[in-house]
mmCIF file of C-alpha atoms and ligand atoms in Angstrom:
data_model
loop_
_atom_site.group_PDB
_atom_site.id
_atom_site.type_symbol
_atom_site.label_atom_id
_atom_site.label_comp_id
_atom_site.label_asym_id
_atom_site.label_seq_id
_atom_site.Cartn_x
_atom_site.Cartn_y
_atom_site.Cartn_z
ATOM 1 C CA UNK X 7 86.424 106.584 97.107
ATOM 2 C CA UNK X 8 88.235 105.140 94.443
ATOM 3 C CA UNK X 9 91.699 102.687 95.012
ATOM 4 C CA UNK X 10 94.021 101.894 92.405
ATOM 5 C CA UNK X 11 97.215 100.202 92.927
ATOM 6 C CA UNK X 12 100.556 101.492 91.546
ATOM 7 C CA UNK X 13 103.119 99.788 89.819
ATOM 8 C CA UNK X 14 104.071 98.029 93.051
ATOM 9 C CA UNK X 15 100.483 96.908 93.752
ATOM 10 C CA UNK X 16 100.809 96.949 97.434
ATOM 11 C CA UNK X 17 100.959 100.496 97.510
ATOM 12 C CA UNK X 18 97.738 102.200 96.924
ATOM 13 C CA UNK X 19 96.320 105.487 95.377
ATOM 14 C CA UNK X 20 92.945 106.777 97.454
ATOM 15 C CA UNK X 21 90.808 109.647 95.061
ATOM 16 C CA UNK X 22 88.204 110.593 97.676
ATOM 17 C CA UNK X 23 84.569 111.640 96.424
ATOM 18 C CA UNK X 24 84.388 115.161 96.855
ATOM 19 C CA UNK X 25 80.900 116.447 97.471
ATOM 20 C CA UNK X 26 81.079 120.482 96.834
ATOM 21 C CA UNK X 27 78.494 122.903 96.750
ATOM 22 C CA UNK X 28 77.949 126.647 96.831
ATOM 23 C CA UNK X 29 79.453 126.633 100.405
ATOM 24 C CA UNK X 30 82.895 124.468 99.473
ATOM 25 C CA UNK X 31 83.693 121.337 99.357
ATOM 26 C CA UNK X 32 83.116 117.643 102.205
ATOM 27 C CA UNK X 33 85.037 114.332 101.726
ATOM 28 C CA UNK X 34 85.981 111.885 103.999
ATOM 29 C CA UNK X 35 89.440 111.907 104.602
ATOM 30 C CA UNK X 36 89.318 108.245 106.134
ATOM 31 C CA UNK X 37 86.896 105.585 106.831
ATOM 32 C CA UNK X 38 88.154 102.299 107.715
ATOM 33 C CA UNK X 39 85.253 100.347 106.886
ATOM 34 C CA UNK X 40 86.055 101.477 102.995
ATOM 35 C CA UNK X 41 90.020 101.470 103.786
ATOM 36 C CA UNK X 42 90.056 98.353 104.713
ATOM 37 C CA UNK X 43 87.745 96.848 101.902
ATOM 38 C CA UNK X 44 90.066 98.767 99.660
ATOM 39 C CA UNK X 45 93.685 97.132 100.897
ATOM 40 C CA UNK X 46 92.284 93.436 101.862
ATOM 41 C CA UNK X 47 93.154 93.968 105.314
ATOM 42 C CA UNK X 48 92.525 95.598 108.637
ATOM 43 C CA UNK X 49 94.916 98.158 110.114
ATOM 44 C CA UNK X 50 95.158 99.766 113.316
ATOM 45 C CA UNK X 51 96.336 103.959 113.149
ATOM 46 C CA UNK X 52 98.343 104.750 116.149
ATOM 47 C CA UNK X 53 99.671 108.114 115.512
ATOM 48 C CA UNK X 54 98.519 111.289 113.378
ATOM 49 C CA UNK X 55 101.680 113.268 112.038
ATOM 50 C CA UNK X 56 101.485 116.778 110.267
ATOM 51 C CA UNK X 57 104.450 118.758 108.899
ATOM 52 C CA UNK X 58 104.930 121.592 107.124
ATOM 53 C CA UNK X 59 107.783 122.054 104.676
ATOM 54 C CA UNK X 60 108.893 124.733 101.903
ATOM 55 C CA UNK X 61 109.749 124.441 98.449
ATOM 56 C CA UNK X 62 112.086 122.026 97.345
ATOM 57 C CA UNK X 63 112.290 120.093 101.294
ATOM 58 C CA UNK X 64 113.401 116.653 100.699
ATOM 59 C CA UNK X 65 112.351 114.896 103.801
ATOM 60 C CA UNK X 66 113.311 111.013 103.693
ATOM 61 C CA UNK X 67 114.005 107.975 102.264
ATOM 62 C CA UNK X 68 112.883 106.896 105.736
ATOM 63 C CA UNK X 69 111.574 103.673 107.949
ATOM 64 C CA UNK X 70 111.498 102.115 111.355
ATOM 65 C CA UNK X 71 113.622 99.056 110.825
ATOM 66 C CA UNK X 72 111.623 97.733 113.968
ATOM 67 C CA UNK X 73 108.402 98.971 114.434
ATOM 68 C CA UNK X 74 107.736 99.213 110.996
ATOM 69 C CA UNK X 75 105.080 101.967 109.953
ATOM 70 C CA UNK X 76 102.565 101.670 107.377
ATOM 71 C CA UNK X 77 101.515 104.991 105.863
ATOM 72 C CA UNK X 78 98.633 106.605 104.858
ATOM 73 C CA UNK X 79 99.170 109.684 103.594
ATOM 74 C CA UNK X 80 97.778 113.276 102.096
ATOM 75 C CA UNK X 81 98.552 116.955 101.903
ATOM 76 C CA UNK X 82 95.961 119.236 102.768
ATOM 77 C CA UNK X 83 98.072 122.525 101.710
ATOM 78 C CA UNK X 84 100.443 123.140 98.429
ATOM 79 C CA UNK X 85 101.959 120.439 96.538
ATOM 80 C CA UNK X 86 104.389 117.222 97.581
ATOM 81 C CA UNK X 87 105.981 114.204 94.837
ATOM 82 C CA UNK X 88 105.807 111.136 97.182
ATOM 83 C CA UNK X 89 107.730 108.541 96.929
ATOM 84 C CA UNK X 90 107.930 105.061 98.147
ATOM 85 C CA UNK X 91 110.773 102.673 97.943
ATOM 86 C CA UNK X 92 110.362 98.893 98.120
ATOM 87 C CA UNK X 93 112.859 97.184 100.893
ATOM 88 C CA UNK X 94 111.604 94.215 101.277
ATOM 89 C CA UNK X 95 114.027 90.936 100.929
ATOM 90 C CA UNK X 96 113.171 88.919 98.206
ATOM 91 C CA UNK X 97 109.910 91.287 96.931
ATOM 92 C CA UNK X 98 109.857 90.931 92.998
ATOM 93 C CA UNK X 99 109.788 94.689 92.866
ATOM 94 C CA UNK X 100 112.935 94.897 95.502
ATOM 95 C CA UNK X 101 114.599 98.538 95.201
ATOM 96 C CA UNK X 102 112.042 99.610 92.810
ATOM 97 C CA UNK X 103 110.024 102.754 93.568
ATOM 98 C CA UNK X 104 106.713 104.416 93.065
ATOM 99 C CA UNK X 105 105.708 108.240 93.186
ATOM 100 C CA UNK X 106 102.473 110.149 92.931
ATOM 101 C CA UNK X 107 101.666 113.878 93.056
ATOM 102 C CA UNK X 108 99.578 114.699 95.945
ATOM 103 C CA UNK X 109 98.251 117.905 96.815
ATOM 104 C CA UNK X 110 95.718 120.167 98.244
ATOM 105 C CA UNK X 111 93.926 120.447 94.546
ATOM 106 C CA UNK X 112 93.769 116.947 93.999
ATOM 107 C CA UNK X 113 93.077 115.178 97.270
ATOM 108 C CA UNK X 114 94.470 111.943 96.316
ATOM 109 C CA UNK X 115 96.306 109.533 98.989
ATOM 110 C CA UNK X 116 98.802 107.156 99.237
ATOM 111 C CA UNK X 117 98.591 103.971 101.495
ATOM 112 C CA UNK X 118 102.500 102.978 101.941
ATOM 113 C CA UNK X 119 102.629 99.574 104.124
ATOM 114 C CA UNK X 120 105.301 98.589 106.405
ATOM 115 C CA UNK X 121 108.344 97.239 104.248
ATOM 116 C CA UNK X 122 108.502 100.400 102.370
ATOM 117 C CA UNK X 123 111.194 103.568 102.434
ATOM 118 C CA UNK X 124 108.894 106.653 102.749
ATOM 119 C CA UNK X 125 109.708 110.163 101.655
ATOM 120 C CA UNK X 126 108.480 113.464 99.747
ATOM 121 C CA UNK X 127 109.941 116.679 98.118
ATOM 122 C CA UNK X 128 107.833 119.715 98.258
ATOM 123 C CA UNK X 129 106.827 120.942 95.178
ATOM 124 C CA UNK X 130 104.828 124.299 96.169
ATOM 125 C CA UNK X 131 106.014 127.283 98.252
ATOM 126 C CA UNK X 132 105.054 125.620 100.943
ATOM 127 C CA UNK X 133 103.017 122.316 101.552
ATOM 128 C CA UNK X 134 101.397 120.549 104.457
ATOM 129 C CA UNK X 135 101.720 116.823 104.621
ATOM 130 C CA UNK X 136 99.575 114.625 107.009
ATOM 131 C CA UNK X 137 99.777 111.346 107.799
ATOM 132 C CA UNK X 138 98.655 107.924 110.113
ATOM 133 C CA UNK X 139 101.107 105.515 111.268
ATOM 134 C CA UNK X 140 100.531 101.796 112.002
ATOM 135 C CA UNK X 141 103.078 102.205 114.644
ATOM 136 C CA UNK X 142 104.724 104.566 116.899
ATOM 137 C CA UNK X 143 107.757 106.896 116.176
ATOM 138 C CA UNK X 144 111.013 105.016 117.323
ATOM 139 C CA UNK X 145 113.911 107.157 116.798
ATOM 140 C CA UNK X 146 116.225 104.282 117.351
ATOM 141 C CA UNK X 147 114.702 102.387 114.864
ATOM 142 C CA UNK X 148 114.477 104.796 112.220
ATOM 143 C CA UNK X 149 116.971 104.321 109.398
ATOM 144 C CA UNK X 150 117.387 106.739 105.944
ATOM 145 C CA UNK X 151 118.089 105.488 102.695
ATOM 146 C CA UNK X 152 119.874 108.284 100.585
ATOM 147 C CA UNK X 153 117.463 110.431 98.219
ATOM 148 C CA UNK X 154 119.816 110.304 95.633
ATOM 149 C CA UNK X 155 120.681 106.659 95.244
ATOM 150 C CA UNK X 156 121.554 105.836 91.772
ATOM 151 C CA UNK X 157 120.397 101.947 92.026
ATOM 152 C CA UNK X 158 117.043 103.410 92.882
ATOM 153 C CA UNK X 159 117.253 106.083 90.470
ATOM 154 C CA UNK X 160 114.066 108.109 92.055
ATOM 155 C CA UNK X 161 112.931 111.218 89.768
ATOM 156 C CA UNK X 162 111.680 113.371 91.794
ATOM 157 C CA UNK X 163 109.806 115.410 89.380
ATOM 158 C CA UNK X 164 111.843 118.680 90.734
ATOM 159 C CA UNK X 165 114.923 120.438 89.501
ATOM 160 C CA UNK X 166 115.758 121.270 93.314
ATOM 161 C CA UNK X 167 118.749 121.828 94.614
ATOM 162 C CA UNK X 168 116.810 119.886 97.719
ATOM 163 C CA UNK X 169 117.062 121.209 101.285
ATOM 164 C CA UNK X 170 117.545 118.079 103.492
ATOM 165 C CA UNK X 171 117.985 117.826 107.399
ATOM 166 C CA UNK X 172 121.310 116.824 108.403
ATOM 167 C CA UNK X 173 120.012 113.217 109.009
ATOM 168 C CA UNK X 174 119.097 113.004 105.339
ATOM 169 C CA UNK X 175 122.050 114.403 104.068
ATOM 170 C CA UNK X 176 123.565 110.898 105.925
ATOM 171 C CA UNK X 177 120.970 109.200 104.388
ATOM 172 C CA UNK X 178 122.761 105.310 102.946
ATOM 173 C CA UNK X 179 122.705 103.474 99.926
ATOM 174 C CA UNK X 180 120.376 100.401 99.299
ATOM 175 C CA UNK X 181 123.334 98.439 99.248
ATOM 176 C CA UNK X 182 124.418 99.229 102.623
ATOM 177 C CA UNK X 183 120.790 99.571 104.124
ATOM 178 C CA UNK X 184 119.273 97.106 106.685
ATOM 179 C CA UNK X 185 116.208 96.049 104.998
ATOM 180 C CA UNK X 186 113.121 94.116 105.644
ATOM 181 C CA UNK X 187 113.387 90.485 105.943
HETATM 182 C C1 T46 L 226 108.636 111.482 112.463
HETATM 183 C C2 T46 L 226 108.524 112.074 113.933
HETATM 184 C C3 T46 L 226 109.701 113.067 114.440
HETATM 185 N N1 T46 L 226 109.393 113.600 115.559
HETATM 186 C C4 T46 L 226 110.507 114.717 115.883
HETATM 187 C C5 T46 L 226 111.750 114.302 116.072
HETATM 188 C C6 T46 L 226 112.572 115.788 115.509
HETATM 189 O O1 T46 L 226 112.544 116.361 116.813
HETATM 190 C C7 T46 L 226 110.999 116.139 114.976
HETATM 191 C C8 T46 L 226 111.875 116.174 113.074
HETATM 192 O O2 T46 L 226 111.866 114.769 113.037
HETATM 193 P P1 T46 L 226 111.968 114.126 111.488
HETATM 194 O O3 T46 L 226 113.500 115.462 110.879
HETATM 195 O O4 T46 L 226 112.404 113.007 111.780
HETATM 196 O O5 T46 L 226 110.765 114.429 110.596
HETATM 197 P P2 T46 L 226 110.866 114.147 109.381
HETATM 198 O O6 T46 L 226 112.071 114.212 108.500
HETATM 199 O O7 T46 L 226 109.599 114.999 108.586
HETATM 200 O O8 T46 L 226 110.386 112.871 109.486
HETATM 201 C C9 T46 L 226 109.274 111.884 108.949
HETATM 202 O O9 T46 L 226 109.633 111.835 107.187
HETATM 203 C C10 T46 L 226 109.104 111.120 106.788
HETATM 204 C C11 T46 L 226 108.361 111.704 105.399
HETATM 205 C C12 T46 L 226 108.359 109.858 107.122
HETATM 206 O O10 T46 L 226 108.138 109.080 106.399
HETATM 207 C C13 T46 L 226 108.380 109.674 108.672
HETATM 208 O O11 T46 L 226 107.086 109.571 109.150
HETATM 209 C C14 T46 L 226 109.361 110.539 109.253
HETATM 210 O O12 T46 L 226 110.726 109.932 109.615
HETATM 211 O O13 T46 L 226 110.028 115.643 115.467
HETATM 212 C C15 T46 L 226 108.442 113.163 116.948
HETATM 213 O O14 T46 L 226 108.066 113.178 117.851
HETATM 214 N N2 T46 L 226 107.346 112.267 116.018
HETATM 215 C C16 T46 L 226 107.528 111.353 115.007
HETATM 216 O O15 T46 L 226 106.824 110.744 114.519
#
């Protein structure tokens, strides 16, 4: 497994070692020992999530202001553009974003620590998105930052128009959002 910090170095891209043969392929989608050695600290994943989205569905930018979740995300069908935004007050990269194309084909994974808002847009006809989280779902603590906040300026690598939940249509600007102290 190869681990590469992105431009915001706390966000780490994982590329697994894939064993292909005439039957198909095998790879370890998660190995705690290798993962923790790569990020340099231990984490405890408590929940696995799985969502399916049609083309141009955009989910985000989400975070939990309390019970903040670290997320290890991957795609097992189709392709998405996945984005993390640094919302840690005082961070030198506060308000900056990083993104990566994750697909069933490239088998890439992103580690997005607590302290980031997270979202993705579906690039393929459909995409199935799986992720592990380091804390439990807590809807009362859920917050949403507007996907198109000009102060963040995310390039979603897709023309749209995007399909968003009613909740995500109400996302607030980063300047008005609760952030991590
Ligand atoms: C996130 C979550 C949702 N739900 C229920 C609540 C709703 O009835 C339904 C759909 O929830 P929502 O529209 O919030 O799902 P997403 O828009 O995919 O939300 C996620 O999208 C972005 C990409 C994230 O990073 C977060 O993990 C999460 O906010 O699933 C649960 O029961 N447990 C959960 O952990």
